[in-house]
Amino acid sequence: MSDNSDKSYNIGPSEVLHDDNHRVDKPEAIIRRVVEKKYPKLSYEKTSEVIHHLVEQPGDVKIRAGDEDIRVDSLTEYVADMIERMNASESDGGDNPLSEYYQWIESGQKVLSHMNDGFISHDDLTERNELLTEFDQREVDLMTCVMLYRRCNLEDPRVKRKYDEINRKLVKLREIRSSIITSTKDKADEKPQNAAEKARDGAVALVYIGVLDRLKREALNGDAQISDEKKRSLNIYFEPHVNSAYILSSIRADLQNKNRFQESLAERLLQKREEKQALSLENIQQKLAKLSGRVQPMPSTVGKSVDGTNRTFDINRYMMLKEKEELMRA
């Protein structure tokens, strides 16, 4: 099993998984979708355990998933395969990676034409931003696949071939996206451009439409059509590296945060159920005594919530019961 973590690589601008971009799924959610599809009977918590094993356990270790014992590297490869197949199949060309790639190029050229025709409408801007969001999501999908394949045995030619194909696809996606960002504005026009502005932007659009044509020929022929120096001069980002350690840390953080959320949610639902029940003055006083520490809970639940997690003092619940006590005494 290969355990390369790319620790020597810095995180590039496109590798930052923005928490405020709610339209883009992060690696944990992407992997969870596949695991849930393969093991639909697993609970949320059991699915989290499987994901945890995928990112923490060595590849030759067997884990229990559903009704089967499966090696981590086998399941890791399956998840990576399915992530790419499921997402690529959403394109018009089916699950052929090149078909999706050609669709990216055609969509990019369409946006370039609409954004540089002399007037940028709000519809043009929406079309551009939606395509860039799609690219952002597919980048995270591909980065997740790269990380998973790196946790498999890259000495196996079959796995190495998949790994190389995903890397190439990721590079091309970044190049197409960079071409669009570099050659288009990020806001709509209030009035049509004058002749000079229209001619200037039209010329820029033609250059980058031509770049996308060359990228398509690169895929068809397998030969480089644009030199790296030329790409740099056009401000095209083609960084191939994926910081696998960063992706893994993102998954670990999401698993931890979501488990905490599930626990707090379960406890809050139980609390609401208790609040619906009619409370006598005596019951309220008993609960206040427990919350304040004057009376200890039952030994089996000291310091614990119903699901075994550590319980902290809930000032909101205490004040709510205190208010009820005062009302009942009035």
C-alpha atoms as one frame of an Amber mdcrd trajectory, in Angstrom:
protein
   0.000   0.000   0.000   1.230   3.482  -0.812   1.017   5.984   2.031   2.287
   9.085   0.281   0.846  12.163   1.917   2.365  14.928  -0.223   3.494  16.699
   2.930   6.184  18.490   0.950   3.643  20.330  -1.182   2.161  23.634  -0.181
  -1.594  24.025  -0.406  -2.407  25.834  -3.626  -5.212  28.407  -3.880  -7.514
  25.898  -5.550  -6.979  23.316  -2.794  -8.553  25.357  -0.013 -11.912  23.770
   0.833 -13.926  26.888   1.605 -16.267  26.246   4.530 -18.485  29.118   3.436
 -19.176  27.609   0.005 -22.253  25.568   0.869 -22.833  24.625  -2.782 -19.711
  22.460  -2.886 -19.564  19.126  -1.044 -16.391  18.383   0.863 -14.473  15.073
   0.780 -16.222  13.525   3.779 -19.671  14.062   2.238 -18.487  12.736  -1.132
 -17.121   9.526   0.407 -20.162   9.120   2.661 -22.495   9.177  -0.347 -20.685
   6.190  -1.893 -20.437   4.205   1.355 -24.145   4.736   2.050 -24.976   3.566
  -1.455 -22.899   0.401  -1.042 -24.121  -0.290   2.513 -27.615   1.254   2.714
 -28.511  -0.560   5.962 -25.667   0.960   7.982 -26.553   3.612  10.557 -25.038
   7.075  10.341 -22.592   6.186  13.128 -21.528   2.885  11.488 -21.004   4.665
   8.173 -18.777   7.170   9.982 -16.757   4.249  11.381 -16.212   2.843   7.878
 -15.079   6.253   6.602 -12.765   6.588   9.592 -11.170   3.215   8.767 -10.733
   4.228   5.123  -8.627   7.246   6.068  -6.830   5.814   9.109  -6.239   2.057
   8.727  -3.467   0.417   6.644  -4.645  -1.088   3.372  -4.027  -4.709   4.321
  -6.293  -4.510   7.379  -9.764  -6.051   7.127 -12.736  -4.122   8.486 -16.361
  -5.070   9.077 -18.718  -3.198   6.735 -22.318  -4.330   6.652 -22.338  -8.115
   6.358 -18.830  -8.496   4.943 -15.216  -8.316   6.015 -13.296  -6.355   3.412
  -9.724  -5.128   3.083  -9.337  -1.381   3.469  -7.440  -0.964   0.192 -10.123
  -2.872  -1.758 -12.886  -0.698  -0.340 -10.791   2.436  -0.840 -10.287   1.633
  -4.517 -13.997   0.852  -4.920 -15.002   4.176  -3.338 -12.588   6.122  -5.558
 -13.888   4.312  -8.660 -17.502   5.041  -7.733 -16.891   8.712  -6.939 -15.525
   9.252 -10.425 -18.118   7.055 -12.134 -21.075   8.672 -10.363 -19.933  12.206
 -11.057 -18.716  11.652 -14.616 -21.981   9.907 -15.499 -23.873  13.135 -14.792
 -22.368  14.595 -17.967 -24.152  14.263 -21.314 -21.476  11.887 -22.567 -22.096
   9.223 -19.939 -19.364   7.856 -17.693 -16.559   8.202 -20.256 -14.019  10.584
 -18.624 -13.106  12.135 -21.982 -16.761  12.834 -22.776 -17.087  14.869 -19.608
 -13.806  16.615 -20.376 -15.012  17.626 -23.848 -18.226  18.908 -22.277 -16.185
  21.114 -19.941 -14.380  22.604 -22.935 -17.594  23.253 -24.882 -19.263  24.829
 -21.852 -16.171  26.964 -21.244 -16.092  28.220 -24.828 -19.780  29.078 -24.637
 -19.229  31.122 -21.476 -16.225  32.894 -23.017 -18.327  33.891 -26.030 -21.254
  35.163 -23.960 -19.046  37.052 -21.500 -17.123  38.873 -24.252 -19.802  39.808
 -26.794 -19.953  43.488 -25.839 -22.414  43.284 -22.936 -22.341  41.075 -19.843
 -25.921  40.448 -18.754 -26.919  39.004 -15.381 -27.802  35.775 -17.196 -24.283
  35.670 -18.685 -22.784  36.155 -15.228 -25.006  33.459 -13.732 -23.978  31.040
 -16.491 -20.301  31.761 -15.758 -20.600  31.418 -12.002 -22.608  28.193 -12.191
 -19.970  26.627 -14.437 -17.183  27.718 -12.082 -19.090  26.236  -9.141 -19.463
  22.980 -11.087 -15.708  23.022 -11.710 -15.038  23.675  -8.010 -17.152  20.646
  -7.078 -15.526  18.393  -9.657 -12.105  19.524  -8.475 -12.922  18.401  -4.925
 -14.307  15.127  -6.327 -11.089  14.502  -8.250  -8.856  15.574  -5.354 -10.698
  13.082  -3.144 -10.163  10.325  -5.731  -6.446  11.152  -5.953  -6.127  10.952
  -2.165  -7.940   7.593  -2.062  -5.883   6.070  -4.886  -2.715   7.213  -3.114
  -3.815   5.057  -0.167  -3.994   2.028  -2.465  -1.073   0.115  -3.946   0.331
   2.392  -6.653   2.785  -0.345  -7.612  -0.197  -2.190  -9.103  -0.280  -1.056
 -12.788  -4.081  -1.135 -12.804  -4.358   1.253  -9.827  -1.504   3.426 -11.117
  -3.321   3.823 -14.456  -6.468   5.059 -12.710  -4.407   7.380 -10.529  -2.637
   8.915 -13.537  -5.906   9.370 -15.460  -7.545  11.202 -12.557  -4.482  13.418
 -12.151  -4.502  14.334 -15.840  -8.198  15.114 -15.696  -7.671  17.310 -12.631
  -4.908  19.265 -14.370  -7.100  19.872 -17.444 -10.041  20.975 -15.324  -7.812
  23.514 -13.566  -6.516  24.780 -16.891 -10.029  25.244 -18.312 -11.229  26.992
 -15.169  -8.190  29.277 -15.095  -8.811  30.233 -18.714 -12.361  31.303 -17.861
 -11.443  33.207 -14.691  -8.526  34.993 -16.396 -10.474  36.102 -19.473 -13.859
  37.086 -17.970 -15.153  39.665 -15.512 -16.905  38.794 -12.273 -19.743  41.316
 -12.530 -22.461  42.284 -14.996 -22.317  45.429 -17.148 -24.615  48.349 -16.432
 -24.400  49.526 -20.052 -23.045  48.142 -23.357 -19.303  48.501 -23.937 -17.931
  51.027 -26.387 -16.318  49.860 -29.603 -12.765  49.842 -28.228 -13.696  47.838
 -25.109 -15.746  45.403 -27.163 -12.864  44.847 -29.596 -10.354  44.348 -26.763
 -12.465  41.821 -24.857 -13.429  40.042 -28.059  -9.762  39.584 -28.921  -9.040
  38.176 -25.466 -11.959  35.764 -25.802 -10.661  34.487 -29.144  -7.258  33.765
 -27.604  -8.716  31.676 -24.798 -11.286  29.948 -27.001  -8.283  28.915 -29.105
  -6.520  27.695 -25.956  -9.472  25.438 -25.153  -9.383  24.088 -28.721  -5.745
  23.158 -28.202  -6.514  21.504 -24.876  -9.091  19.372 -26.681  -6.493  18.364
 -29.296  -4.093  17.478 -26.472  -6.629  14.982 -25.162  -7.271  13.548 -28.636
  -3.630  13.203 -29.677  -1.910  12.777 -26.341   0.680  15.399 -27.338   1.236
  18.775 -25.674  -0.216  21.538 -27.858   0.699  24.439 -25.529   4.043  24.817
 -23.788   4.210  25.323 -20.031   5.846  28.694 -20.660   2.904  29.762 -22.846
   0.422  28.632 -20.191   2.224  30.696 -17.570   2.185  33.749 -19.840  -1.594
  33.319 -20.218  -1.944  32.963 -16.428  -3.286  29.420 -16.747  -3.035  27.379
 -13.554  -1.981  23.794 -14.215  -0.599  22.703 -10.835  -0.891  18.882 -10.758
  -0.256  18.245  -7.073  -2.859  17.338  -4.478  -2.016  17.743  -0.811  -3.394
  14.422   0.412  -2.592  15.192   4.055  -4.787  18.289   3.813  -7.704  16.313
   2.356  -7.355  13.680   5.091  -7.371  16.331   7.820 -10.518  17.826   6.301
 -12.272  14.436   6.439 -11.186  13.848  10.045 -12.438  17.278  11.091 -15.797
  16.806   9.359 -16.294  13.377  10.925 -15.571  14.767  14.370 -17.792  17.824
  13.952 -20.710  15.868  12.496 -20.538  13.264  15.261 -20.649  16.031  17.836
 -23.621  17.550  16.042 -25.442  14.217  15.999 -24.860  13.777  19.736 -26.008
  17.273  20.653 -29.035  16.917  18.384 -30.050  13.629  20.027 -29.725  15.150
  23.466 -31.727  18.215  22.468 -34.550  16.038  21.090 -34.703  14.136  24.378
 -34.792  17.404  26.269 -37.699  18.660  24.147 -39.565  15.424  24.803 -39.108
  15.916  28.553 -40.308  19.514  28.320 -43.550  18.389  26.732 -44.381  16.300
  29.784 -46.336  17.988  32.583 -43.926  18.864  35.394 -45.002  19.178  38.999
 -43.355  21.679  41.319 -41.603  18.779  43.042 -40.202  17.452  39.746 -38.939
  20.899  38.777 -37.217  21.319  42.138 -35.579  17.895  41.788 -34.263  18.754
  38.313 -32.938  22.115  39.532 -31.174  20.368  42.412 -29.477  17.949  40.000
 -28.443  20.713  37.620 -27.035  22.828  40.450 -25.134  19.865  41.910 -27.053
  19.712  45.208 -28.336  16.231  44.278 -26.260  13.758  42.272 -27.847  11.869
  39.337 -28.017   8.089  39.278 -24.499   6.515  39.250 -24.934   5.136  35.726
 -25.510   8.603  34.303 -23.144  10.797  36.342 -21.504  13.213  33.966 -23.056
  11.474  30.985 -25.847  12.175  28.532 -28.222   9.459  27.334 -25.812   8.416
  24.576 -22.776   8.215  26.861 -21.206  11.544  25.920 -19.927  13.966  28.553
 -22.619  16.372  29.727 -21.825  19.970  30.610 -23.953  22.287  32.725 -26.803
  23.694  30.632 -27.501  27.225  31.906 -30.418  27.681  29.494 -32.203  24.587
  30.789 -31.549  25.603  34.400 -32.992  29.106  33.860 -36.046  27.683  32.055
 -36.820  25.364  34.980 -36.150  28.159  37.469 -38.674  30.362  35.692 -41.271
  27.552  35.746 -40.660  27.038  39.468 -41.249  30.731  40.201 -44.437  30.756
  38.132 -45.806  27.729  39.947 -44.961  29.259  43.350 -46.741  32.514  42.426
